[in-house]
mmCIF file of C-alpha atoms in Angstrom:
data_model
loop_
_atom_site.group_PDB
_atom_site.id
_atom_site.type_symbol
_atom_site.label_atom_id
_atom_site.label_comp_id
_atom_site.label_asym_id
_atom_site.label_seq_id
_atom_site.Cartn_x
_atom_site.Cartn_y
_atom_site.Cartn_z
ATOM 1 C CA MET A 6 18.354 207.534 -3.499
ATOM 2 C CA SER A 7 20.705 204.713 -2.665
ATOM 3 C CA GLY A 8 20.033 201.063 -1.909
ATOM 4 C CA GLY A 9 19.561 197.760 -3.681
ATOM 5 C CA GLY A 10 16.449 196.585 -5.472
ATOM 6 C CA ASP A 11 14.886 196.640 -8.907
ATOM 7 C CA PRO A 12 14.700 200.110 -10.457
ATOM 8 C CA GLY A 13 11.292 201.504 -11.278
ATOM 9 C CA MET A 14 7.835 200.183 -10.562
ATOM 10 C CA ARG A 15 6.436 196.869 -11.787
ATOM 11 C CA GLN A 16 2.806 196.477 -12.803
ATOM 12 C CA THR A 17 1.045 193.619 -11.008
ATOM 13 C CA VAL A 18 -1.794 191.430 -12.234
ATOM 14 C CA VAL A 19 -4.116 193.363 -9.904
ATOM 15 C CA ARG A 20 -5.852 196.102 -11.872
ATOM 16 C CA GLY A 21 -4.263 199.495 -11.284
ATOM 17 C CA VAL A 22 -1.615 198.286 -8.814
ATOM 18 C CA TRP A 23 2.165 198.671 -9.187
ATOM 19 C CA SER A 24 4.939 197.741 -6.765
ATOM 20 C CA TRP A 25 8.607 198.432 -6.154
ATOM 21 C CA SER A 26 10.974 196.571 -3.848
ATOM 22 C CA ARG A 27 14.107 196.598 -1.724
ATOM 23 C CA TRP A 28 15.963 193.332 -1.163
ATOM 24 C CA GLN A 29 16.640 192.431 2.484
ATOM 25 C CA PRO A 30 19.604 190.012 2.600
ATOM 26 C CA ASP A 31 19.191 189.338 6.331
ATOM 27 C CA ARG A 32 15.612 188.165 5.745
ATOM 28 C CA ASN A 33 16.164 186.711 2.263
ATOM 29 C CA LEU A 34 13.092 188.492 0.922
ATOM 30 C CA ASP A 35 11.913 191.771 -0.598
ATOM 31 C CA PHE A 36 10.275 194.655 1.197
ATOM 32 C CA ASN A 37 7.571 196.024 -1.115
ATOM 33 C CA GLY A 38 5.834 199.353 -1.537
ATOM 34 C CA PHE A 39 2.637 199.757 -3.561
ATOM 35 C CA PHE A 40 1.155 202.389 -5.862
ATOM 36 C CA ILE A 41 -2.596 202.101 -6.490
ATOM 37 C CA GLU A 42 -4.630 204.010 -9.064
ATOM 38 C CA THR A 43 -8.115 204.923 -7.811
ATOM 39 C CA ASP A 44 -10.936 207.195 -8.923
ATOM 40 C CA ASP A 45 -10.495 209.183 -5.701
ATOM 41 C CA GLY A 46 -6.816 209.916 -6.292
ATOM 42 C CA ASN A 47 -3.794 207.648 -6.302
ATOM 43 C CA LEU A 48 -2.737 205.856 -3.131
ATOM 44 C CA VAL A 49 0.686 204.641 -1.974
ATOM 45 C CA VAL A 50 0.934 201.998 0.761
ATOM 46 C CA ASP A 51 3.966 201.254 2.969
ATOM 47 C CA PRO A 52 6.493 202.823 0.574
ATOM 48 C CA VAL A 53 10.023 201.480 0.748
ATOM 49 C CA GLU A 54 12.726 203.957 -0.237
ATOM 50 C CA PRO A 55 12.197 204.684 -3.950
ATOM 51 C CA ASP A 56 15.048 205.093 -6.408
ATOM 52 C CA GLU A 57 15.126 208.253 -8.524
ATOM 53 C CA GLU A 58 13.190 206.633 -11.375
ATOM 54 C CA THR A 59 10.426 205.439 -9.061
ATOM 55 C CA LEU A 60 10.179 208.769 -7.242
ATOM 56 C CA ALA A 61 9.953 210.614 -10.560
ATOM 57 C CA SER A 62 7.171 208.257 -11.645
ATOM 58 C CA LEU A 63 5.287 208.818 -8.387
ATOM 59 C CA ARG A 64 5.526 212.593 -8.833
ATOM 60 C CA GLU A 65 4.369 212.372 -12.439
ATOM 61 C CA ARG A 66 1.405 210.123 -11.679
ATOM 62 C CA GLY A 67 0.415 212.111 -8.615
ATOM 63 C CA ILE A 68 -0.329 210.791 -5.136
ATOM 64 C CA ALA A 69 -3.262 211.855 -2.993
ATOM 65 C CA ALA A 70 -2.372 209.821 0.095
ATOM 66 C CA VAL A 71 0.242 207.561 1.679
ATOM 67 C CA LEU A 72 -1.136 204.854 3.981
ATOM 68 C CA ILE A 73 0.872 203.067 6.680
ATOM 69 C CA THR A 74 -0.408 199.612 7.728
ATOM 70 C CA ASN A 75 1.409 199.453 11.094
ATOM 71 C CA ARG A 76 3.969 201.185 13.283
ATOM 72 C CA ASP A 77 6.935 199.310 11.786
ATOM 73 C CA HIS A 78 5.980 200.044 8.172
ATOM 74 C CA GLU A 79 6.473 203.795 8.280
ATOM 75 C CA ARG A 80 9.499 203.216 6.049
ATOM 76 C CA ALA A 81 9.890 206.100 3.548
ATOM 77 C CA SER A 82 6.349 207.412 4.041
ATOM 78 C CA ALA A 83 7.369 210.854 5.273
ATOM 79 C CA ALA A 84 9.849 211.354 2.426
ATOM 80 C CA VAL A 85 7.393 210.204 -0.257
ATOM 81 C CA ALA A 86 4.604 212.355 1.178
ATOM 82 C CA ALA A 87 6.878 215.397 1.313
ATOM 83 C CA ALA A 88 8.081 214.849 -2.264
ATOM 84 C CA THR A 89 4.577 214.440 -3.690
ATOM 85 C CA GLY A 90 2.388 216.600 -1.455
ATOM 86 C CA ALA A 91 0.350 213.603 -0.310
ATOM 87 C CA VAL A 92 -1.404 213.354 3.049
ATOM 88 C CA THR A 93 -0.426 210.523 5.389
ATOM 89 C CA ILE A 94 -2.969 208.027 6.760
ATOM 90 C CA ALA A 95 -2.600 205.471 9.562
ATOM 91 C CA SER A 96 -4.820 203.568 11.965
ATOM 92 C CA ALA A 97 -6.106 205.531 14.935
ATOM 93 C CA LEU A 98 -4.310 203.162 17.324
ATOM 94 C CA ASP A 99 -0.913 203.206 15.597
ATOM 95 C CA ALA A 100 -0.806 206.870 14.540
ATOM 96 C CA PRO A 101 0.556 208.057 17.934
ATOM 97 C CA LEU A 102 3.407 205.543 17.613
ATOM 98 C CA LEU A 103 4.742 206.946 14.329
ATOM 99 C CA ALA A 104 7.741 209.250 14.022
ATOM 100 C CA ALA A 105 6.000 211.673 11.655
ATOM 101 C CA PRO A 106 2.528 213.188 12.085
ATOM 102 C CA VAL A 107 -0.425 211.902 10.073
ATOM 103 C CA GLN A 108 -3.243 213.948 8.588
ATOM 104 C CA ARG A 109 -5.954 211.279 8.801
ATOM 105 C CA THR A 110 -6.628 208.297 11.032
ATOM 106 C CA VAL A 111 -8.844 205.339 10.153
ATOM 107 C CA VAL A 112 -10.589 202.469 11.938
ATOM 108 C CA PRO A 113 -11.789 199.077 10.652
ATOM 109 C CA GLY A 114 -14.698 199.510 8.271
ATOM 110 C CA ASP A 115 -13.537 202.877 6.937
ATOM 111 C CA VAL A 116 -12.986 203.189 3.188
ATOM 112 C CA VAL A 117 -9.737 204.701 1.880
ATOM 113 C CA HIS A 118 -9.696 205.487 -1.838
ATOM 114 C CA GLY A 119 -12.065 202.599 -2.540
ATOM 115 C CA TRP A 120 -10.291 200.093 -0.254
ATOM 116 C CA THR A 121 -11.982 198.928 2.956
ATOM 117 C CA VAL A 122 -9.904 198.938 6.148
ATOM 118 C CA ILE A 123 -9.693 195.513 7.836
ATOM 119 C CA GLY A 124 -8.613 195.354 11.481
ATOM 120 C CA LEU A 125 -6.220 192.609 12.611
ATOM 121 C CA ASP A 126 -5.805 191.514 16.223
ATOM 122 C CA GLY A 127 -2.937 189.933 18.150
ATOM 123 C CA PHE A 128 -0.149 191.165 15.872
ATOM 124 C CA LYS A 129 2.774 193.438 16.785
ATOM 125 C CA THR A 130 0.650 196.497 17.448
ATOM 126 C CA ALA A 131 -3.006 197.016 18.299
ATOM 127 C CA GLY A 132 -3.489 199.135 15.188
ATOM 128 C CA GLU A 133 -2.408 196.622 12.529
ATOM 129 C CA ILE A 134 -4.645 197.024 9.458
ATOM 130 C CA ALA A 135 -5.099 195.524 6.006
ATOM 131 C CA LEU A 136 -6.918 196.819 2.920
ATOM 132 C CA TYR A 137 -9.540 195.082 0.771
ATOM 133 C CA ASP A 138 -11.075 195.873 -2.618
ATOM 134 C CA ARG A 139 -13.601 193.276 -3.755
ATOM 135 C CA SER A 140 -13.819 194.801 -7.233
ATOM 136 C CA ARG A 141 -10.127 193.956 -7.726
ATOM 137 C CA ALA A 142 -10.433 190.605 -5.883
ATOM 138 C CA ALA A 143 -7.453 191.732 -3.822
ATOM 139 C CA ALA A 144 -6.317 192.499 -0.294
ATOM 140 C CA LEU A 145 -3.109 194.135 0.953
ATOM 141 C CA VAL A 146 -1.248 193.520 4.213
ATOM 142 C CA GLY A 147 1.885 195.111 5.621
ATOM 143 C CA ASP A 148 3.896 192.452 7.435
ATOM 144 C CA ALA A 149 1.036 190.665 9.192
ATOM 145 C CA LEU A 150 1.658 187.820 6.752
ATOM 146 C CA TRP A 151 4.964 187.199 4.983
ATOM 147 C CA GLY A 152 5.058 185.964 1.409
ATOM 148 C CA THR A 153 7.591 183.209 1.989
ATOM 149 C CA PRO A 154 8.352 180.769 0.518
ATOM 150 C CA ALA A 155 7.204 182.202 -2.800
ATOM 151 C CA GLY A 156 3.601 181.216 -3.480
ATOM 152 C CA ALA A 157 2.874 180.527 0.198
ATOM 153 C CA LEU A 158 2.233 182.602 3.307
ATOM 154 C CA THR A 159 3.771 182.567 6.781
ATOM 155 C CA LEU A 160 2.794 184.306 9.992
ATOM 156 C CA MET A 161 5.685 186.252 11.450
ATOM 157 C CA PRO A 162 7.580 184.502 14.313
ATOM 158 C CA ASP A 163 5.613 184.114 17.542
ATOM 159 C CA ALA A 164 8.172 186.189 19.437
ATOM 160 C CA LYS A 165 7.187 189.245 17.387
ATOM 161 C CA LEU A 166 3.454 188.849 18.032
ATOM 162 C CA ALA A 167 1.393 190.188 20.925
ATOM 163 C CA ASP A 168 -0.662 186.970 20.945
ATOM 164 C CA PRO A 169 0.186 184.297 18.329
ATOM 165 C CA VAL A 170 -3.063 182.333 18.700
ATOM 166 C CA ARG A 171 -5.199 185.463 18.557
ATOM 167 C CA ALA A 172 -3.240 186.647 15.520
ATOM 168 C CA MET A 173 -3.811 183.404 13.631
ATOM 169 C CA LEU A 174 -7.517 183.471 14.454
ATOM 170 C CA SER A 175 -7.656 187.092 13.325
ATOM 171 C CA ALA A 176 -6.070 186.099 10.003
ATOM 172 C CA ARG A 177 -9.310 184.256 9.276
ATOM 173 C CA ALA A 178 -10.788 187.677 8.477
ATOM 174 C CA LEU A 179 -8.582 187.654 5.377
ATOM 175 C CA ARG A 180 -9.741 184.153 4.424
ATOM 176 C CA ALA A 181 -13.346 185.372 4.622
ATOM 177 C CA LEU A 182 -12.701 187.965 1.908
ATOM 178 C CA TRP A 183 -13.565 187.360 -1.743
ATOM 179 C CA ILE A 184 -10.010 187.620 -3.035
ATOM 180 C CA ASP A 185 -7.774 185.976 -5.585
ATOM 181 C CA HIS A 186 -4.698 188.098 -4.840
ATOM 182 C CA LEU A 187 -2.868 189.080 -1.652
ATOM 183 C CA LEU A 188 -0.339 191.912 -1.834
ATOM 184 C CA VAL A 189 2.242 191.690 0.954
ATOM 185 C CA GLY A 190 4.692 194.267 2.215
ATOM 186 C CA ASP A 191 7.252 191.568 3.057
ATOM 187 C CA GLY A 192 8.084 188.742 0.629
ATOM 188 C CA ALA A 193 6.419 187.558 -2.571
ATOM 189 C CA CYS A 194 2.833 188.567 -3.294
ATOM 190 C CA VAL A 195 0.368 185.741 -3.927
ATOM 191 C CA PHE A 196 -1.488 186.036 -7.218
ATOM 192 C CA GLY A 197 -4.398 183.834 -8.273
ATOM 193 C CA ASN A 198 -4.803 181.587 -5.223
ATOM 194 C CA ALA A 199 -4.634 183.854 -2.185
ATOM 195 C CA HIS A 200 -7.697 182.318 -0.523
ATOM 196 C CA ALA A 201 -6.146 178.839 -0.638
ATOM 197 C CA ALA A 202 -2.750 180.120 0.541
ATOM 198 C CA ILE A 203 -4.289 181.871 3.552
ATOM 199 C CA GLY A 204 -6.252 178.727 4.395
ATOM 200 C CA ALA A 205 -3.163 176.519 4.149
ATOM 201 C CA MET A 206 -1.289 178.805 6.545
ATOM 202 C CA ILE A 207 -4.138 178.753 9.085
ATOM 203 C CA ASP A 208 -4.718 175.000 8.824
ATOM 204 C CA ALA A 209 -1.021 174.275 9.432
ATOM 205 C CA ARG A 210 -1.157 175.832 12.904
ATOM 206 C CA ASP A 211 -1.546 173.465 15.849
ATOM 207 C CA GLY A 212 -3.058 174.390 19.189
ATOM 208 C CA LEU A 213 -6.177 176.189 18.003
ATOM 209 C CA LEU A 214 -9.567 175.267 16.563
ATOM 210 C CA ALA A 215 -9.729 177.642 13.605
ATOM 211 C CA ALA A 216 -12.924 176.007 12.310
ATOM 212 C CA ARG A 217 -14.918 177.261 15.324
ATOM 213 C CA ILE A 218 -16.408 180.670 16.048
ATOM 214 C CA ASN A 219 -19.145 181.835 18.409
ATOM 215 C CA ALA A 220 -22.008 183.943 17.108
ATOM 216 C CA ASP A 221 -21.103 186.671 19.593
ATOM 217 C CA GLU A 222 -17.668 186.979 17.949
ATOM 218 C CA LEU A 223 -19.121 187.785 14.526
ATOM 219 C CA ASP A 224 -19.720 191.304 13.259
ATOM 220 C CA PRO A 225 -22.726 191.328 10.901
ATOM 221 C CA ARG A 226 -22.590 194.396 8.683
ATOM 222 C CA ARG A 227 -24.801 196.254 6.303
ATOM 223 C CA THR A 228 -23.235 197.402 3.045
ATOM 224 C CA SER A 229 -23.301 200.757 1.284
ATOM 225 C CA SER A 230 -25.064 199.072 -1.639
ATOM 226 C CA ASP A 231 -28.045 197.966 0.477
ATOM 227 C CA PHE A 232 -31.401 198.924 -1.060
ATOM 228 C CA ALA A 233 -34.364 199.445 1.274
ATOM 229 C CA PRO A 234 -35.977 197.340 2.612
ATOM 230 C CA TYR A 235 -33.228 194.767 1.887
ATOM 231 C CA THR A 236 -31.003 196.054 4.675
ATOM 232 C CA ALA A 237 -30.362 192.999 6.857
ATOM 233 C CA ALA A 238 -26.853 192.812 8.303
ATOM 234 C CA VAL A 239 -24.871 189.714 7.344
ATOM 235 C CA ALA A 240 -21.651 188.111 8.603
ATOM 236 C CA GLU A 241 -19.772 185.714 6.314
ATOM 237 C CA VAL A 242 -19.092 182.510 8.257
ATOM 238 C CA GLY A 243 -18.278 179.718 5.814
ATOM 239 C CA ARG A 244 -15.222 181.273 4.162
ATOM 240 C CA LEU A 245 -13.992 182.536 7.526
ATOM 241 C CA LEU A 246 -14.003 178.990 8.934
ATOM 242 C CA GLY A 247 -12.530 177.425 5.799
ATOM 243 C CA ALA A 248 -15.654 175.654 4.522
ATOM 244 C CA LYS A 249 -15.210 174.261 1.015
ATOM 245 C CA LYS A 250 -18.556 172.807 -0.095
ATOM 246 C CA LEU A 251 -21.037 174.576 2.184
ATOM 247 C CA GLY A 252 -21.718 178.269 2.609
ATOM 248 C CA TYR A 253 -22.739 179.698 5.987
ATOM 249 C CA ALA A 254 -23.847 183.206 6.900
ATOM 250 C CA LEU A 255 -25.349 184.805 9.986
ATOM 251 C CA GLY A 256 -28.083 187.353 9.336
ATOM 252 C CA VAL A 257 -29.420 189.995 11.720
ATOM 253 C CA LEU A 258 -32.774 191.520 10.796
ATOM 254 C CA ARG A 259 -33.971 194.569 12.688
ATOM 255 C CA ARG A 260 -37.625 195.586 12.545
ATOM 256 C CA GLY A 261 -38.450 196.326 8.894
ATOM 257 C CA ASP A 262 -35.357 194.590 7.484
ATOM 258 C CA HIS A 263 -35.740 192.120 4.615
ATOM 259 C CA TYR A 264 -32.979 189.641 3.799
ATOM 260 C CA ALA A 265 -33.448 189.232 0.031
ATOM 261 C CA PRO A 266 -36.201 189.377 -2.597
ATOM 262 C CA MET A 267 -38.328 186.275 -3.204
ATOM 263 C CA HIS A 268 -36.006 183.790 -4.933
ATOM 264 C CA TRP A 269 -35.163 180.149 -5.578
ATOM 265 C CA HIS A 270 -32.096 178.270 -6.809
ATOM 266 C CA THR A 271 -31.471 175.565 -9.388
ATOM 267 C CA ARG A 272 -28.481 173.905 -7.651
ATOM 268 C CA GLU A 273 -28.035 175.430 -4.211
ATOM 269 C CA GLU A 274 -30.315 174.070 -1.485
ATOM 270 C CA GLU A 275 -30.705 176.350 1.528
ATOM 271 C CA LEU A 276 -31.471 175.840 5.216
ATOM 272 C CA PHE A 277 -32.408 178.550 7.736
ATOM 273 C CA VAL A 278 -32.100 178.099 11.515
ATOM 274 C CA VAL A 279 -33.795 180.767 13.639
ATOM 275 C CA LEU A 280 -31.570 181.438 16.643
ATOM 276 C CA ARG A 281 -33.456 184.411 18.038
ATOM 277 C CA GLY A 282 -36.560 186.449 17.284
ATOM 278 C CA THR A 283 -39.743 185.854 15.292
ATOM 279 C CA PRO A 284 -39.088 186.667 11.625
ATOM 280 C CA THR A 285 -41.712 186.295 8.916
ATOM 281 C CA LEU A 286 -41.289 183.889 6.000
ATOM 282 C CA ARG A 287 -43.086 183.947 2.659
ATOM 283 C CA THR A 288 -43.117 180.818 0.472
ATOM 284 C CA PRO A 289 -45.281 179.596 -2.442
ATOM 285 C CA HIS A 290 -47.430 177.911 0.236
ATOM 286 C CA GLY A 291 -48.188 181.072 2.201
ATOM 287 C CA THR A 292 -46.716 183.477 4.749
ATOM 288 C CA PHE A 293 -45.673 182.138 8.156
ATOM 289 C CA ALA A 294 -44.411 183.452 11.494
ATOM 290 C CA LEU A 295 -41.228 181.703 12.614
ATOM 291 C CA ARG A 296 -39.952 181.287 16.162
ATOM 292 C CA PRO A 297 -36.627 180.493 17.845
ATOM 293 C CA HIS A 298 -35.160 177.081 16.967
ATOM 294 C CA ASP A 299 -37.276 176.716 13.802
ATOM 295 C CA ILE A 300 -35.367 174.885 11.059
ATOM 296 C CA VAL A 301 -36.626 175.534 7.527
ATOM 297 C CA ALA A 302 -35.435 173.841 4.322
ATOM 298 C CA PHE A 303 -35.581 175.414 0.876
ATOM 299 C CA PRO A 304 -35.002 172.694 -1.753
ATOM 300 C CA THR A 305 -33.941 173.588 -5.260
ATOM 301 C CA GLY A 306 -36.703 174.452 -7.694
ATOM 302 C CA ALA A 307 -39.638 176.865 -7.686
ATOM 303 C CA HIS A 308 -41.293 175.202 -4.675
ATOM 304 C CA GLY A 309 -38.255 176.251 -2.610
ATOM 305 C CA ALA A 310 -38.802 179.978 -3.234
ATOM 306 C CA HIS A 311 -38.610 182.141 -0.116
ATOM 307 C CA ARG A 312 -38.383 185.653 1.283
ATOM 308 C CA LEU A 313 -37.541 186.510 4.902
ATOM 309 C CA TRP A 314 -38.180 189.707 6.853
ATOM 310 C CA ASN A 315 -38.760 190.938 10.404
ATOM 311 C CA GLU A 316 -41.921 192.703 11.587
ATOM 312 C CA ALA A 317 -41.180 192.325 15.310
ATOM 313 C CA ASP A 318 -39.451 194.784 17.632
ATOM 314 C CA GLU A 319 -36.857 192.183 18.653
ATOM 315 C CA ASP A 320 -33.966 191.623 16.238
ATOM 316 C CA ALA A 321 -34.073 188.279 14.457
ATOM 317 C CA LEU A 322 -30.874 186.214 14.299
ATOM 318 C CA VAL A 323 -30.826 183.561 11.563
ATOM 319 C CA LEU A 324 -28.118 181.097 10.553
ATOM 320 C CA MET A 325 -28.253 180.463 6.789
ATOM 321 C CA ILE A 326 -26.652 177.379 5.235
ATOM 322 C CA ALA A 327 -26.381 176.237 1.610
ATOM 323 C CA ASN A 328 -24.244 174.083 -0.606
ATOM 324 C CA THR A 329 -22.123 176.154 -2.980
ATOM 325 C CA ASP A 330 -22.277 175.492 -6.713
ATOM 326 C CA ARG A 331 -20.780 177.774 -9.368
ATOM 327 C CA GLY A 332 -23.293 176.363 -11.845
ATOM 328 C CA ASP A 333 -26.242 177.697 -9.867
ATOM 329 C CA VAL A 334 -28.896 179.938 -11.398
ATOM 330 C CA CYS A 335 -31.137 182.023 -9.135
ATOM 331 C CA TYR A 336 -34.687 182.993 -10.144
ATOM 332 C CA TYR A 337 -36.624 185.977 -8.750
ATOM 333 C CA PRO A 338 -40.302 185.290 -9.548
ATOM 334 C CA ASP A 339 -41.681 188.659 -8.364
ATOM 335 C CA SER A 340 -39.530 190.626 -10.804
ATOM 336 C CA ARG A 341 -38.941 187.882 -13.397
ATOM 337 C CA LYS A 342 -35.159 188.195 -13.048
ATOM 338 C CA VAL A 343 -32.579 185.457 -13.556
ATOM 339 C CA LEU A 344 -29.071 185.572 -12.049
ATOM 340 C CA VAL A 345 -26.351 183.376 -13.551
ATOM 341 C CA GLU A 346 -23.992 183.213 -10.586
ATOM 342 C CA SER A 347 -20.833 182.085 -12.406
ATOM 343 C CA THR A 348 -20.834 185.199 -14.605
ATOM 344 C CA GLY A 349 -22.903 187.592 -12.508
ATOM 345 C CA THR A 350 -25.293 188.026 -15.455
ATOM 346 C CA LEU A 351 -28.695 189.401 -14.394
ATOM 347 C CA VAL A 352 -31.464 189.409 -17.025
ATOM 348 C CA ARG A 353 -35.247 189.090 -17.344
ATOM 349 C CA SER A 354 -36.600 185.562 -17.570
ATOM 350 C CA GLU A 355 -39.230 186.651 -20.095
ATOM 351 C CA PRO A 356 -39.852 186.787 -22.948
ATOM 352 C CA GLU A 357 -38.132 183.548 -23.836
ATOM 353 C CA LEU A 358 -36.130 183.617 -27.060
ATOM 354 C CA ASP A 359 -35.837 181.117 -29.863
ATOM 355 C CA TYR A 360 -32.420 179.436 -30.008
ATOM 356 C CA PHE A 361 -31.674 181.129 -33.353
ATOM 357 C CA GLU A 362 -32.996 184.570 -32.310
ATOM 358 C CA GLY A 363 -30.830 187.252 -33.925
ATOM 359 C CA GLU A 364 -28.699 184.748 -35.830
ATOM 360 C CA THR A 365 -28.136 184.992 -39.585
#
């Protein structure tokens, strides 16, 4: 196939992700397509026209699906799908706007080959989506954000957006993600500091208060890894608003939901504010019924241990606040577990070992 650009695919720093590009002289940036290895079959996203070497590589590796992030990123999707036998996927809202038919439609919250679909609002089309894989610390956008200048991010020109302010506020959903890397369909991908780059783009915008959100605008979710009865729904708030030293989350506990096992921290002090409902709180000092507008502190150390659940019919809504400290260690006294947060190491607290245990 003809056209400029680097031949073949380039491996990125993101595990299992390759890209190939086509230079756009009128925009002074690359258009990028992505190939992603997954356990559920390989995925291609927003493919630009591949050269013969790239197409041969795609055929050899095998592709299960081609995903299109928005109406204007159909690009070479139909040709790549036809050449590889892949199915085509698009958002339910944008699928009717595409030139070629799709075999599957998705909505925000769906999972596609291990990547969670993120909905974006106020952009060119109502069905603009992004992808997120926490295990790879990465997200992928089509042209919602442009990687320009290299190492930074830019929202596309206001004239191209349905609602520029709403689009910028919607971009906060990307800042709320636990990512180091942002793969972009237009421009240079951001590797290593994507969270900071997204925040810098949002903070540079005048005319909106990006550090504000109402509780009724949040979408607390349960996760597939929830283990009964620890099934409370949680919305990340601090990262979404750009907090740097404090963490905020909004928890919703239905009847029978527990937020977390009994635990306490060595460096992170917590504060709960009951906004609605009558949840139950267990501490080393006893078990207590809480009520709306209760404010409860959990200092560091064993005396700050706590466990929260809801026995009432009414949902409980609780704002949870804590300082964030990568050096924190969390203790779970009921199960004698210790979590080292910086490494994710989870071990038993007993029996204690001698410093030279196992050494020779």
